[in-house]
């Protein structure tokens, strides 16, 4: 049975899978790189130099700090060369999420639901209902037989374009047989 809980669970699982895939891809790249001793030595040297730079800056030895920064830049260039030789973009060493705003969670901390949530909710609902969006009707296919039908078609299109509306929580479609209620619901 499909209900709010099953939809929420499916959306949560959908986002969990997206996050897992992004994190797993980054993990596998890092694991592959960590098999290369040259990469490991370079990473360790950069970290060690960063610590020495922090110490020099704390001790206010700016000449030493600047000298160490130059050495670290040489090591970073070598790091980039290793990545380039392996055909790896440095950004892919961390998870690359489809949605940078929410990092594939569907929610933005302190701001609520992310824009991508409704798109993913649609995908999940289509899967749960075993619908294929290419088989659903669209308003562009609807030939209006009267000015009243045209008026309602435009209201429905406006409803969809502004979804989720701030003031309207539900949409009730009524009318006689053959007026396009089911078709309109499919389009929405």
CSV table of C-alpha atoms in Angstrom, one decimal:
chain,number,residue,atom,x,y,z
A,1,UNK,CA,0.0,0.0,0.0
A,2,UNK,CA,1.3,3.4,-0.9
A,3,UNK,CA,0.9,6.0,1.8
A,4,UNK,CA,2.8,9.0,3.2
A,5,UNK,CA,5.2,6.9,5.2
A,6,UNK,CA,6.0,4.6,2.3
A,7,UNK,CA,6.6,7.6,0.0
A,8,UNK,CA,8.8,9.3,2.7
A,9,UNK,CA,10.8,6.1,3.2
A,10,UNK,CA,11.3,5.7,-0.6
A,11,UNK,CA,12.5,9.3,-0.9
A,12,UNK,CA,14.8,8.9,2.0
A,13,UNK,CA,16.2,5.7,0.5
A,14,UNK,CA,16.6,7.5,-2.9
A,15,UNK,CA,18.7,10.2,-1.3
A,16,UNK,CA,20.7,7.7,0.8
A,17,UNK,CA,21.6,5.8,-2.4
A,18,UNK,CA,22.7,9.0,-4.1
A,19,UNK,CA,24.8,10.0,-1.1
A,20,UNK,CA,26.3,6.5,-0.8
A,21,UNK,CA,27.2,6.4,-4.5
A,22,UNK,CA,28.9,9.8,-4.4
A,23,UNK,CA,30.8,8.9,-1.2
A,24,UNK,CA,31.7,5.4,-2.5
A,25,UNK,CA,33.1,6.8,-5.7
A,26,UNK,CA,35.4,9.2,-3.8
A,27,UNK,CA,36.4,6.5,-1.4
A,28,UNK,CA,37.4,4.1,-4.2
A,29,UNK,CA,39.5,6.8,-5.9
A,30,UNK,CA,41.3,7.6,-2.7
A,31,UNK,CA,41.9,3.9,-2.0
A,32,UNK,CA,43.3,3.5,-5.5
A,33,UNK,CA,45.6,6.5,-5.0
A,34,UNK,CA,46.7,5.3,-1.6
A,35,UNK,CA,48.2,2.2,-3.3
A,36,UNK,CA,50.7,4.5,-5.0
A,37,UNK,CA,53.6,5.1,-2.6
A,38,UNK,CA,54.6,8.3,-4.5
A,39,UNK,CA,51.1,9.7,-3.8
A,40,UNK,CA,51.2,8.6,-0.1
A,41,UNK,CA,54.6,10.2,0.4
A,42,UNK,CA,53.5,13.4,-1.3
A,43,UNK,CA,50.3,13.7,0.8
A,44,UNK,CA,52.3,13.1,4.0
A,45,UNK,CA,54.9,15.7,3.1
A,46,UNK,CA,52.2,18.3,2.3
A,47,UNK,CA,50.6,17.7,5.7
A,48,UNK,CA,53.9,17.8,7.5
A,49,UNK,CA,54.8,21.1,5.8
A,50,UNK,CA,51.4,22.6,6.6
A,51,UNK,CA,52.1,21.8,10.3
A,52,UNK,CA,55.5,23.4,10.1
A,53,UNK,CA,54.1,26.5,8.4
A,54,UNK,CA,51.5,26.8,11.2
A,55,UNK,CA,54.3,26.5,13.8
A,56,UNK,CA,56.5,29.1,12.0
A,57,UNK,CA,53.5,31.5,11.8
A,58,UNK,CA,52.8,31.0,15.5
A,59,UNK,CA,56.4,31.8,16.3
A,60,UNK,CA,56.1,34.8,14.0
A,61,UNK,CA,59.0,33.5,11.8
A,62,UNK,CA,57.5,34.8,8.6
A,63,UNK,CA,60.6,34.1,6.5
A,64,UNK,CA,60.6,30.5,7.4
A,65,UNK,CA,56.8,30.3,6.9
A,66,UNK,CA,57.1,31.8,3.4
A,67,UNK,CA,60.0,29.4,2.5
A,68,UNK,CA,58.0,26.4,3.7
A,69,UNK,CA,54.9,27.7,1.7
A,70,UNK,CA,57.1,27.7,-1.4
A,71,UNK,CA,58.1,24.1,-0.8
A,72,UNK,CA,54.5,23.1,-0.2
A,73,UNK,CA,53.5,24.7,-3.5
A,74,UNK,CA,56.1,22.6,-5.3
A,75,UNK,CA,54.7,19.5,-3.6
A,76,UNK,CA,51.1,20.5,-4.5
A,77,UNK,CA,52.2,20.9,-8.1
A,78,UNK,CA,53.7,17.3,-7.9
A,79,UNK,CA,50.4,16.2,-6.4
A,80,UNK,CA,48.4,17.7,-9.3
A,81,UNK,CA,50.9,16.0,-11.8
A,82,UNK,CA,50.2,12.6,-10.2
A,83,UNK,CA,46.4,13.2,-10.4
A,84,UNK,CA,46.7,14.4,-14.0
A,85,UNK,CA,48.8,11.3,-15.0
A,86,UNK,CA,46.0,9.1,-13.5
A,87,UNK,CA,43.3,11.1,-15.2
A,88,UNK,CA,41.7,12.1,-11.9
A,89,UNK,CA,40.1,15.5,-11.2
A,90,UNK,CA,41.0,16.7,-7.7
A,91,UNK,CA,37.4,17.5,-7.0
A,92,UNK,CA,36.4,13.9,-7.3
A,93,UNK,CA,38.6,13.0,-4.3
A,94,UNK,CA,35.7,14.3,-2.2
A,95,UNK,CA,32.1,13.2,-2.8
A,96,UNK,CA,30.5,15.0,-5.8
A,97,UNK,CA,26.8,15.3,-5.1
A,98,UNK,CA,24.2,15.9,-7.7
A,99,UNK,CA,22.8,18.8,-5.7
A,100,UNK,CA,25.5,21.0,-4.2
A,101,UNK,CA,22.9,22.9,-2.2
A,102,UNK,CA,21.8,20.0,0.0
A,103,UNK,CA,24.5,17.5,-0.7
A,104,UNK,CA,21.8,15.0,-1.8
A,105,UNK,CA,19.9,15.1,1.4
A,106,UNK,CA,16.8,16.9,0.1
A,107,UNK,CA,17.0,19.4,2.9
A,108,UNK,CA,19.1,22.6,3.6
A,109,UNK,CA,20.0,23.1,7.2
A,110,UNK,CA,18.0,26.0,8.5
A,111,UNK,CA,16.1,26.6,5.2
A,112,UNK,CA,13.9,23.5,4.9
A,113,UNK,CA,13.3,21.5,1.7
A,114,UNK,CA,15.7,21.9,-1.1
A,115,UNK,CA,14.6,22.6,-4.7
A,116,UNK,CA,15.7,19.1,-5.8
A,117,UNK,CA,13.4,17.4,-3.3
A,118,UNK,CA,10.2,17.9,-5.5
A,119,UNK,CA,12.0,16.6,-8.6
A,120,UNK,CA,13.2,13.5,-6.7
A,121,UNK,CA,9.8,13.1,-5.0
A,122,UNK,CA,8.3,13.0,-8.5
A,123,UNK,CA,10.8,10.3,-9.6
A,124,UNK,CA,10.1,8.2,-6.5
A,125,UNK,CA,6.3,8.5,-6.9
A,126,UNK,CA,6.5,7.6,-10.6
A,127,UNK,CA,8.5,4.5,-9.6
A,128,UNK,CA,6.2,3.6,-6.7
A,129,UNK,CA,3.1,4.0,-9.0
A,130,UNK,CA,5.0,2.3,-11.9
A,131,UNK,CA,4.4,5.3,-14.1
A,132,UNK,CA,6.6,6.3,-17.0
A,133,UNK,CA,6.6,10.1,-17.4
A,134,UNK,CA,6.8,9.7,-21.1
A,135,UNK,CA,3.4,7.9,-21.1
A,136,UNK,CA,1.6,10.5,-19.0
A,137,UNK,CA,-0.6,13.1,-20.8
A,138,UNK,CA,0.5,16.7,-21.0
A,139,UNK,CA,-1.5,19.9,-21.3
A,140,UNK,CA,0.0,20.6,-24.7
A,141,UNK,CA,-1.9,17.5,-26.0
A,142,UNK,CA,-5.2,18.8,-24.6
A,143,UNK,CA,-7.5,20.4,-27.2
A,144,UNK,CA,-10.0,22.6,-25.5
A,145,UNK,CA,-13.6,22.4,-26.7
A,146,UNK,CA,-14.8,25.6,-25.1
A,147,UNK,CA,-13.7,28.8,-23.5
A,148,UNK,CA,-14.5,27.3,-20.1
A,149,UNK,CA,-12.2,24.3,-20.8
A,150,UNK,CA,-9.5,26.7,-21.9
A,151,UNK,CA,-9.9,28.7,-18.7
A,152,UNK,CA,-9.5,25.6,-16.5
A,153,UNK,CA,-6.6,24.4,-18.5
A,154,UNK,CA,-4.8,27.7,-17.9
A,155,UNK,CA,-5.7,27.5,-14.2
A,156,UNK,CA,-4.2,24.0,-14.0
A,157,UNK,CA,-1.1,25.1,-15.8
A,158,UNK,CA,-0.7,28.0,-13.4
A,159,UNK,CA,-1.2,25.6,-10.4
A,160,UNK,CA,1.5,23.3,-11.7
A,161,UNK,CA,4.0,26.2,-12.5
A,162,UNK,CA,3.6,27.6,-8.9
A,163,UNK,CA,3.6,24.2,-7.1
A,164,UNK,CA,3.7,24.0,-4.2
A,165,UNK,CA,1.3,26.9,-3.8
A,166,UNK,CA,1.5,28.9,-0.6
A,167,UNK,CA,-2.2,29.2,0.0
A,168,UNK,CA,-3.8,26.2,-1.7
A,169,UNK,CA,-3.2,23.0,0.0
A,170,UNK,CA,-5.5,20.7,-2.1
A,171,UNK,CA,-6.9,20.7,-5.6
A,172,UNK,CA,-10.4,19.3,-6.2
A,173,UNK,CA,-11.4,18.6,-9.7
A,174,UNK,CA,-15.1,18.1,-10.4
A,175,UNK,CA,-17.4,17.9,-13.4
A,176,UNK,CA,-19.5,15.8,-15.6
A,177,UNK,CA,-18.4,12.7,-17.4
A,178,UNK,CA,-16.0,13.4,-20.3
A,179,UNK,CA,-15.0,16.9,-19.2
A,180,UNK,CA,-11.3,15.9,-18.8
A,181,UNK,CA,-10.9,15.5,-15.0
A,182,UNK,CA,-8.8,12.3,-15.2
A,183,UNK,CA,-6.8,13.7,-18.1
A,184,UNK,CA,-6.1,17.0,-16.2
A,185,UNK,CA,-5.1,15.0,-13.1
A,186,UNK,CA,-2.7,13.0,-15.2
A,187,UNK,CA,-1.2,16.2,-16.6
A,188,UNK,CA,-0.8,17.7,-13.1
